[in-house]
């Protein structure tokens, strides 16, 4: 009876919250998600046989390549996604921008729903399932989610591919799941190359996995790598992408960089289903302001010590942190003699996110949306023995939702608290049950 009351209360509270978030996000979509536009333009340019990374609009190019945010005095374009990410967008890239934004919002909610349902399916107890639902609902209120939706960003894809790879790890007897997991891992790496850090725990524990599953999971990555390496067109795009990153690094680190005189913005009022006057009106009457912070390590170093951290020092600190944590994880795993793939996945994703935090490129609040993957996994293995660390996770989530002007970098504090708590849950000895590769009953 008590359990039913809890679930009824959760539904009564959660449903209005979900509807509020959905209506708010529909409003955000009408405000014009600008970052989605540069991905679409980049996809169109690549689809037309050119490179987007140093493209600047000029008179006569028309609306196809028009992006109001790509008019500046910088050498690199605002298209900063990998060639692979742009190619993923090709199936919808030729639709009007207003329609693409609607598709993208639907995709974002489908991805979140899919991850939540799977985490709920993996949970074993009512408390764990309740924790999964609570994490998903609270996450809809975070500035990370609001920023992801309002900008039309793609970082939720990284979390979704991570969850898909984790699902594959739970089905090691299936070659089909191995191919799905391998495809997901390859997509993660080709969208964010240093996402390969996510696979470090798996590589160090390879002997404990099915050899057939491991070999089959390598096939998609090898095929995609072979396609890129044997195609001069793809290689040129990746070289251009690397060159663009070097130029962007100079800009973000205030290093000497080239300045150009590009064509001025023609300020089109009506284009691809958008009325920019209506967009401006939507932004003036936004439902919920979006707060964003730059949580990079180099930003915090500068704020705390009033000194600049060099790119070389930043890279060395990042490598030292990742190597040190990996060594600690390996030692603790050998000492315990166990293999918990859920905590392994959480730890691997923390390694990737540590590299993300050490990035020399300014990271905005939408980067934080990637934490939804390990947060859902942590909720699915909730244990009262680790209640202190789960309490820290809750505080981190709440700090990611609220923004008090008198609390400096509150969202960033919340993100680092989430990282610390997830590292503790994945590293510290507790009382995890034996790994169950079969889904839990939903009864």
Short mmCIF file of C-alpha atoms in Angstrom, two decimals:
data_model
loop_
_atom_site.label_atom_id
_atom_site.label_comp_id
_atom_site.label_asym_id
_atom_site.label_seq_id
_atom_site.Cartn_x
_atom_site.Cartn_y
_atom_site.Cartn_z
CA UNK A 1 0.00 0.00 0.00
CA UNK A 2 2.82 2.38 0.92
CA UNK A 3 4.62 1.60 -2.36
CA UNK A 4 1.51 2.36 -4.40
CA UNK A 5 1.05 5.66 -2.60
CA UNK A 6 4.64 6.63 -3.41
CA UNK A 7 4.15 5.86 -7.10
CA UNK A 8 0.81 7.70 -7.26
CA UNK A 9 2.47 10.72 -5.63
CA UNK A 10 5.38 10.52 -8.08
CA UNK A 11 3.01 10.48 -11.05
CA UNK A 12 0.91 13.35 -9.67
CA UNK A 13 4.02 15.48 -9.15
CA UNK A 14 6.00 14.28 -12.16
CA UNK A 15 3.37 14.63 -14.87
CA UNK A 16 2.79 18.40 -14.38
CA UNK A 17 6.57 18.90 -14.17
CA UNK A 18 7.06 16.99 -17.43
CA UNK A 19 4.32 18.96 -19.20
CA UNK A 20 5.82 22.24 -17.98
CA UNK A 21 9.25 21.24 -19.29
CA UNK A 22 7.82 20.14 -22.64
CA UNK A 23 5.87 23.37 -23.18
CA UNK A 24 8.90 25.41 -22.10
CA UNK A 25 11.12 23.54 -24.56
CA UNK A 26 8.63 24.03 -27.40
CA UNK A 27 8.87 27.75 -26.65
CA UNK A 28 12.69 27.53 -26.72
CA UNK A 29 12.49 25.92 -30.15
CA UNK A 30 10.49 28.89 -31.42
CA UNK A 31 13.28 31.16 -30.14
CA UNK A 32 15.61 29.71 -32.81
CA UNK A 33 18.21 27.18 -31.62
CA UNK A 34 21.26 28.82 -33.21
CA UNK A 35 23.84 26.07 -32.74
CA UNK A 36 21.65 23.63 -34.62
CA UNK A 37 21.81 25.97 -37.61
CA UNK A 38 25.60 25.80 -37.91
CA UNK A 39 25.47 21.99 -37.85
CA UNK A 40 22.87 22.00 -40.61
CA UNK A 41 24.85 24.45 -42.73
CA UNK A 42 27.97 22.34 -42.17
CA UNK A 43 26.10 19.21 -43.25
CA UNK A 44 24.85 20.96 -46.39
CA UNK A 45 28.34 22.16 -47.33
CA UNK A 46 29.80 18.67 -46.84
CA UNK A 47 26.90 17.16 -48.76
CA UNK A 48 27.67 19.57 -51.62
CA UNK A 49 31.28 18.38 -51.71
CA UNK A 50 33.04 21.16 -49.81
CA UNK A 51 34.61 21.76 -46.40
CA UNK A 52 32.68 23.91 -43.90
CA UNK A 53 35.42 24.67 -41.38
CA UNK A 54 36.63 27.97 -42.81
CA UNK A 55 33.52 28.93 -44.72
CA UNK A 56 32.25 32.50 -44.49
CA UNK A 57 29.05 33.61 -46.19
CA UNK A 58 29.37 36.03 -49.07
CA UNK A 59 26.88 37.83 -51.26
CA UNK A 60 25.35 35.49 -53.78
CA UNK A 61 25.46 32.39 -51.54
CA UNK A 62 21.78 32.79 -50.70
CA UNK A 63 19.93 31.16 -47.80
CA UNK A 64 21.29 27.63 -48.14
CA UNK A 65 24.51 28.45 -46.27
CA UNK A 66 23.20 31.43 -44.33
CA UNK A 67 23.91 31.41 -40.58
CA UNK A 68 23.41 34.67 -38.62
CA UNK A 69 26.07 33.55 -36.11
CA UNK A 70 28.81 33.05 -38.71
CA UNK A 71 29.48 36.73 -39.32
CA UNK A 72 32.58 37.80 -37.43
CA UNK A 73 36.23 38.72 -37.96
CA UNK A 74 37.63 35.25 -37.22
CA UNK A 75 39.29 32.89 -39.67
CA UNK A 76 37.52 29.66 -38.61
CA UNK A 77 33.79 29.22 -39.12
CA UNK A 78 31.32 28.50 -36.34
CA UNK A 79 30.93 24.95 -37.69
CA UNK A 80 32.94 23.02 -35.09
CA UNK A 81 31.45 19.51 -35.23
CA UNK A 82 33.37 16.60 -36.70
CA UNK A 83 32.78 15.56 -40.32
CA UNK A 84 31.00 12.46 -39.01
CA UNK A 85 28.54 14.48 -36.92
CA UNK A 86 27.71 16.60 -39.94
CA UNK A 87 27.15 13.49 -42.03
CA UNK A 88 24.71 12.15 -39.43
CA UNK A 89 22.58 15.22 -40.10
CA UNK A 90 22.51 14.81 -43.89
CA UNK A 91 19.13 12.97 -43.97
CA UNK A 92 17.36 16.06 -42.58
CA UNK A 93 19.76 18.82 -43.64
CA UNK A 94 17.80 19.92 -46.71
CA UNK A 95 14.58 20.53 -44.80
CA UNK A 96 13.64 24.11 -43.75
CA UNK A 97 15.39 25.20 -40.57
CA UNK A 98 12.13 25.72 -38.63
CA UNK A 99 11.04 22.15 -39.38
CA UNK A 100 14.47 20.73 -38.50
CA UNK A 101 14.27 22.42 -35.09
CA UNK A 102 10.97 20.63 -34.44
CA UNK A 103 12.48 17.29 -35.47
CA UNK A 104 15.43 17.92 -33.18
CA UNK A 105 13.24 18.59 -30.15
CA UNK A 106 11.33 15.36 -30.74
CA UNK A 107 14.64 13.49 -31.04
CA UNK A 108 15.91 14.97 -27.76
CA UNK A 109 12.84 13.80 -25.87
CA UNK A 110 12.95 10.38 -27.50
CA UNK A 111 16.59 9.96 -26.49
CA UNK A 112 15.89 10.97 -22.90
CA UNK A 113 12.84 8.71 -22.75
CA UNK A 114 14.78 5.78 -24.20
CA UNK A 115 17.64 6.15 -21.72
CA UNK A 116 15.23 6.51 -18.80
CA UNK A 117 13.15 3.49 -19.80
CA UNK A 118 16.26 1.33 -20.17
CA UNK A 119 17.68 2.45 -16.81
CA UNK A 120 14.26 1.76 -15.23
CA UNK A 121 14.30 -1.69 -16.85
CA UNK A 122 17.76 -2.40 -15.41
CA UNK A 123 16.86 -1.35 -11.87
CA UNK A 124 16.07 -4.19 -9.48
CA UNK A 125 14.10 -2.58 -6.66
CA UNK A 126 11.27 -0.12 -6.33
CA UNK A 127 13.62 2.38 -4.70
CA UNK A 128 16.03 2.19 -7.62
CA UNK A 129 13.25 2.63 -10.17
CA UNK A 130 11.94 5.61 -8.24
CA UNK A 131 15.45 7.07 -8.23
CA UNK A 132 15.65 6.67 -12.03
CA UNK A 133 12.37 8.54 -12.54
CA UNK A 134 13.43 11.25 -10.08
CA UNK A 135 16.76 11.80 -11.88
CA UNK A 136 15.07 12.08 -15.29
CA UNK A 137 12.45 14.54 -14.04
CA UNK A 138 14.93 16.68 -12.12
CA UNK A 139 17.26 16.72 -15.12
CA UNK A 140 14.53 18.36 -17.22
CA UNK A 141 14.81 21.35 -14.88
CA UNK A 142 18.58 21.75 -15.07
CA UNK A 143 20.26 24.57 -16.94
CA UNK A 144 22.18 21.84 -18.78
CA UNK A 145 18.98 20.50 -20.36
CA UNK A 146 17.53 23.97 -20.96
CA UNK A 147 20.77 25.06 -22.63
CA UNK A 148 20.89 21.88 -24.75
CA UNK A 149 17.37 22.47 -26.05
CA UNK A 150 17.52 26.25 -26.48
CA UNK A 151 20.77 26.05 -28.45
CA UNK A 152 19.85 22.90 -30.41
CA UNK A 153 23.03 21.16 -29.29
CA UNK A 154 24.02 17.54 -29.90
CA UNK A 155 25.70 16.48 -26.64
CA UNK A 156 22.73 14.36 -25.61
CA UNK A 157 23.74 12.04 -28.46
CA UNK A 158 26.98 11.20 -26.61
CA UNK A 159 25.02 10.12 -23.54
CA UNK A 160 22.60 8.10 -25.67
CA UNK A 161 25.39 6.28 -27.51
CA UNK A 162 27.02 5.59 -24.14
CA UNK A 163 23.81 4.03 -22.86
CA UNK A 164 23.50 1.94 -26.02
CA UNK A 165 27.04 0.64 -25.57
CA UNK A 166 26.27 -0.20 -21.94
CA UNK A 167 23.19 -2.12 -23.08
CA UNK A 168 25.43 -4.11 -25.40
CA UNK A 169 27.76 -4.94 -22.48
CA UNK A 170 24.80 -6.48 -20.67
CA UNK A 171 24.12 -8.86 -23.59
CA UNK A 172 27.47 -10.47 -24.29
CA UNK A 173 25.97 -13.65 -25.69
CA UNK A 174 24.47 -11.78 -28.63
CA UNK A 175 26.54 -10.94 -31.71
CA UNK A 176 23.78 -8.56 -32.77
CA UNK A 177 24.16 -6.59 -29.56
CA UNK A 178 27.94 -6.60 -30.03
CA UNK A 179 27.53 -4.96 -33.44
CA UNK A 180 25.10 -2.40 -31.99
CA UNK A 181 27.47 -1.63 -29.13
CA UNK A 182 30.45 -1.36 -31.45
CA UNK A 183 28.54 1.03 -33.69
CA UNK A 184 27.55 3.15 -30.68
CA UNK A 185 31.15 3.31 -29.42
CA UNK A 186 32.45 4.21 -32.89
CA UNK A 187 29.84 6.97 -33.20
CA UNK A 188 30.84 8.39 -29.82
CA UNK A 189 34.49 8.55 -30.83
CA UNK A 190 33.81 9.97 -34.29
CA UNK A 191 31.64 12.70 -32.76
CA UNK A 192 34.00 13.43 -29.83
CA UNK A 193 37.40 11.77 -30.47
CA UNK A 194 38.53 11.74 -26.84
CA UNK A 195 35.40 9.76 -25.94
CA UNK A 196 37.74 6.82 -26.51
CA UNK A 197 38.65 7.33 -22.83
CA UNK A 198 35.25 5.86 -21.99
CA UNK A 199 36.55 2.49 -23.20
CA UNK A 200 39.68 2.38 -21.00
CA UNK A 201 38.08 0.26 -18.22
CA UNK A 202 36.77 -2.18 -20.83
CA UNK A 203 40.21 -2.46 -22.44
CA UNK A 204 41.81 -3.18 -19.05
CA UNK A 205 39.15 -5.80 -18.26
CA UNK A 206 39.01 -7.45 -21.68
CA UNK A 207 39.82 -10.91 -20.32
CA UNK A 208 36.59 -10.90 -18.37
CA UNK A 209 34.43 -10.37 -21.45
CA UNK A 210 33.27 -12.76 -24.14
CA UNK A 211 35.90 -12.96 -26.88
CA UNK A 212 33.22 -13.30 -29.56
CA UNK A 213 31.46 -10.19 -28.25
CA UNK A 214 34.70 -8.20 -28.15
CA UNK A 215 35.73 -9.17 -31.67
CA UNK A 216 32.28 -8.50 -33.11
CA UNK A 217 32.09 -5.11 -31.37
CA UNK A 218 35.30 -4.06 -33.14
CA UNK A 219 33.85 -4.61 -36.62
CA UNK A 220 31.80 -1.35 -36.96
CA UNK A 221 34.71 0.79 -35.77
CA UNK A 222 37.15 -0.90 -38.13
CA UNK A 223 34.78 -0.47 -41.07
CA UNK A 224 34.24 3.22 -40.33
CA UNK A 225 37.97 3.78 -39.80
CA UNK A 226 38.70 1.99 -43.09
CA UNK A 227 36.18 4.19 -44.90
CA UNK A 228 37.79 7.37 -43.55
CA UNK A 229 41.38 6.26 -44.16
CA UNK A 230 40.76 5.06 -47.71
CA UNK A 231 38.75 8.12 -48.77
CA UNK A 232 40.84 11.15 -49.69
CA UNK A 233 37.69 13.26 -49.39
CA UNK A 234 37.09 12.19 -45.76
CA UNK A 235 40.75 12.53 -44.85
CA UNK A 236 40.80 16.08 -46.18
CA UNK A 237 37.71 16.92 -44.13
CA UNK A 238 39.30 15.55 -40.94
CA UNK A 239 42.53 17.48 -41.66
CA UNK A 240 40.49 20.65 -42.11
CA UNK A 241 38.66 19.86 -38.88
CA UNK A 242 41.97 19.50 -36.99
CA UNK A 243 43.23 22.77 -38.48
CA UNK A 244 40.01 24.51 -37.44
CA UNK A 245 40.44 23.27 -33.86
CA UNK A 246 43.95 24.72 -33.74
CA UNK A 247 42.60 28.08 -34.85
CA UNK A 248 39.71 27.93 -32.37
CA UNK A 249 42.15 27.10 -29.57
CA UNK A 250 44.07 30.31 -30.34
CA UNK A 251 40.85 32.30 -30.05
CA UNK A 252 39.69 30.64 -26.83
CA UNK A 253 43.11 30.92 -25.18
CA UNK A 254 43.66 34.53 -26.23
CA UNK A 255 46.67 33.61 -28.35
CA UNK A 256 47.64 35.54 -31.50
CA UNK A 257 45.18 34.64 -34.25
CA UNK A 258 44.30 35.79 -37.73
CA UNK A 259 41.64 38.46 -38.21
CA UNK A 260 39.66 38.72 -41.43
CA UNK A 261 37.25 41.20 -42.97
CA UNK A 262 34.27 39.02 -43.87
CA UNK A 263 31.05 40.01 -45.62
CA UNK A 264 28.45 41.73 -43.40
CA UNK A 265 25.27 39.98 -42.28
CA UNK A 266 22.40 40.80 -44.69
CA UNK A 267 19.99 40.32 -41.75
CA UNK A 268 17.34 38.33 -43.60
CA UNK A 269 14.02 38.69 -41.84
CA UNK A 270 12.23 35.69 -43.39
CA UNK A 271 14.16 32.52 -44.15
CA UNK A 272 13.47 28.77 -44.07
CA UNK A 273 10.22 29.07 -42.14
CA UNK A 274 11.59 31.60 -39.64
CA UNK A 275 10.31 35.12 -39.01
CA UNK A 276 13.17 36.73 -37.10
CA UNK A 277 10.87 39.45 -35.71
CA UNK A 278 8.70 36.72 -34.19
CA UNK A 279 11.84 34.97 -32.94
CA UNK A 280 12.97 38.16 -31.20
CA UNK A 281 9.53 38.50 -29.63
CA UNK A 282 9.67 34.90 -28.36
CA UNK A 283 13.06 35.59 -26.78
CA UNK A 284 11.75 38.70 -25.03
CA UNK A 285 8.93 36.64 -23.52
CA UNK A 286 10.88 33.49 -22.71
CA UNK A 287 9.34 31.10 -20.20
CA UNK A 288 12.51 30.50 -18.26
CA UNK A 289 15.85 32.28 -18.71
CA UNK A 290 18.77 29.99 -19.53
CA UNK A 291 21.84 30.40 -17.33
CA UNK A 292 25.21 29.19 -18.59
CA UNK A 293 28.68 28.97 -17.05
CA UNK A 294 32.11 28.04 -18.37
CA UNK A 295 33.20 25.23 -16.06
CA UNK A 296 36.59 24.49 -17.62
CA UNK A 297 39.53 23.81 -15.32
CA UNK A 298 41.50 26.66 -16.91
CA UNK A 299 38.63 29.07 -16.19
CA UNK A 300 38.45 28.03 -12.53
CA UNK A 301 42.24 28.26 -12.25
CA UNK A 302 42.14 31.81 -13.57
CA UNK A 303 39.26 32.81 -11.30
CA UNK A 304 40.83 31.34 -8.16
CA UNK A 305 44.51 32.14 -8.69
CA UNK A 306 44.24 35.09 -11.09
CA UNK A 307 46.81 33.46 -13.35
CA UNK A 308 46.64 31.87 -16.76
CA UNK A 309 47.21 28.13 -17.10
CA UNK A 310 49.12 27.23 -20.27
CA UNK A 311 47.71 24.72 -22.73
CA UNK A 312 50.72 22.45 -22.11
CA UNK A 313 50.23 22.52 -18.34
CA UNK A 314 46.50 21.92 -18.82
CA UNK A 315 47.20 18.85 -20.94
CA UNK A 316 49.74 17.46 -18.45
CA UNK A 317 47.34 17.93 -15.55
CA UNK A 318 44.60 16.19 -17.50
CA UNK A 319 46.80 13.21 -18.39
CA UNK A 320 48.09 12.92 -14.81
CA UNK A 321 44.55 12.95 -13.40
CA UNK A 322 43.26 10.35 -15.84
CA UNK A 323 46.27 8.05 -15.45
CA UNK A 324 46.16 8.35 -11.66
CA UNK A 325 42.45 7.56 -11.43
CA UNK A 326 42.78 4.69 -13.90
CA UNK A 327 45.61 3.17 -11.84
CA UNK A 328 43.49 3.53 -8.68
CA UNK A 329 40.50 1.90 -10.38
CA UNK A 330 42.66 -0.99 -11.64
CA UNK A 331 44.19 -1.56 -8.20
CA UNK A 332 40.82 -1.49 -6.43
CA UNK A 333 39.25 -3.81 -9.01
CA UNK A 334 42.05 -6.35 -8.60
CA UNK A 335 41.80 -6.10 -4.82
CA UNK A 336 38.06 -6.75 -4.81
CA UNK A 337 38.27 -9.46 -7.47
CA UNK A 338 34.87 -8.45 -8.84
CA UNK A 339 33.58 -7.04 -12.12
CA UNK A 340 30.62 -4.71 -12.05
CA UNK A 341 29.94 -3.44 -15.56
CA UNK A 342 27.61 -0.70 -14.35
CA UNK A 343 30.21 0.89 -12.13
CA UNK A 344 32.78 0.26 -14.88
CA UNK A 345 30.65 2.24 -17.34
CA UNK A 346 30.17 5.07 -14.83
CA UNK A 347 33.91 5.26 -14.19
CA UNK A 348 34.77 5.17 -17.89
CA UNK A 349 32.37 8.01 -18.61
CA UNK A 350 33.88 10.01 -15.75
CA UNK A 351 37.28 9.69 -17.44
CA UNK A 352 35.80 11.09 -20.64
CA UNK A 353 34.12 13.95 -18.77
CA UNK A 354 37.36 14.78 -16.94
CA UNK A 355 39.00 15.31 -20.34
CA UNK A 356 35.97 17.42 -21.27
CA UNK A 357 36.47 19.60 -18.19
CA UNK A 358 40.17 20.01 -19.01
CA UNK A 359 39.38 21.16 -22.55
CA UNK A 360 41.16 24.40 -23.61
CA UNK A 361 37.99 25.35 -25.53
CA UNK A 362 35.31 27.14 -23.50
CA UNK A 363 32.58 24.68 -22.57
CA UNK A 364 29.09 26.03 -21.95
CA UNK A 365 26.29 24.62 -19.82
CA UNK A 366 24.99 22.30 -22.53
CA UNK A 367 28.13 20.15 -22.18
CA UNK A 368 26.80 19.16 -18.75
CA UNK A 369 23.82 17.36 -20.32
CA UNK A 370 26.14 14.40 -20.97
CA UNK A 371 26.02 13.52 -17.26
CA UNK A 372 22.49 12.14 -17.69
CA UNK A 373 23.95 8.77 -18.78
CA UNK A 374 26.01 7.99 -15.64
CA UNK A 375 23.37 9.65 -13.42
CA UNK A 376 20.71 7.24 -14.68
CA UNK A 377 23.07 4.30 -14.20
CA UNK A 378 23.87 5.44 -10.67
CA UNK A 379 20.16 5.74 -9.92
CA UNK A 380 19.59 2.20 -11.25
CA UNK A 381 22.08 0.79 -8.71
CA UNK A 382 21.05 3.03 -5.80
CA UNK A 383 22.05 1.56 -2.47
CA UNK A 384 21.41 2.89 1.06
CA UNK A 385 25.00 1.91 1.91
CA UNK A 386 26.16 4.76 -0.32
CA UNK A 387 23.50 7.25 0.74
CA UNK A 388 26.06 9.98 1.47
CA UNK A 389 27.33 9.94 -2.10
CA UNK A 390 23.80 9.79 -3.47
CA UNK A 391 23.03 12.77 -1.28
CA UNK A 392 25.96 14.56 -2.92
CA UNK A 393 24.53 13.65 -6.34
CA UNK A 394 21.18 15.14 -5.35
CA UNK A 395 22.84 18.35 -4.15
CA UNK A 396 24.81 18.50 -7.41
CA UNK A 397 21.60 18.14 -9.42
CA UNK A 398 19.84 20.81 -7.40
CA UNK A 399 22.78 23.20 -7.86
CA UNK A 400 22.49 22.53 -11.60
CA UNK A 401 18.84 23.62 -11.48
CA UNK A 402 18.95 26.77 -9.40
CA UNK A 403 20.93 29.94 -10.00
CA UNK A 404 21.44 32.40 -7.19
CA UNK A 405 23.24 35.59 -8.29
CA UNK A 406 25.05 35.69 -4.95
CA UNK A 407 26.47 32.15 -5.45
CA UNK A 408 29.28 32.35 -7.99
CA UNK A 409 29.58 29.38 -10.39
CA UNK A 410 26.81 27.46 -8.62
CA UNK A 411 26.08 25.23 -11.63
CA UNK A 412 29.79 24.50 -12.00
CA UNK A 413 30.06 23.56 -8.32
CA UNK A 414 27.14 21.21 -8.90
CA UNK A 415 28.85 19.59 -11.89
CA UNK A 416 32.10 18.97 -10.02
CA UNK A 417 30.12 17.59 -7.08
CA UNK A 418 28.39 15.18 -9.49
CA UNK A 419 31.80 14.11 -10.83
CA UNK A 420 33.16 13.52 -7.32
CA UNK A 421 30.10 11.54 -6.23
CA UNK A 422 30.09 9.37 -9.37
CA UNK A 423 33.79 8.65 -8.97
CA UNK A 424 33.14 7.60 -5.37
CA UNK A 425 30.22 5.35 -6.36
CA UNK A 426 32.27 3.70 -9.11
CA UNK A 427 35.54 3.38 -7.16
CA UNK A 428 34.86 2.93 -3.47
CA UNK A 429 34.00 -0.52 -2.12
CA UNK A 430 30.37 -1.00 -1.25
CA UNK A 431 27.86 -3.77 -1.29
CA UNK A 432 26.97 -4.17 -4.97
CA UNK A 433 25.21 -7.36 -5.84
CA UNK A 434 26.57 -9.82 -8.33
CA UNK A 435 26.30 -8.49 -11.82
CA UNK A 436 23.04 -9.61 -13.36
CA UNK A 437 23.16 -9.54 -17.13
CA UNK A 438 19.44 -10.18 -17.36
CA UNK A 439 16.95 -7.32 -17.03
CA UNK A 440 15.08 -7.02 -13.77
CA UNK A 441 11.43 -7.85 -13.47
CA UNK A 442 9.12 -4.89 -13.77
CA UNK A 443 6.69 -6.22 -11.20
#
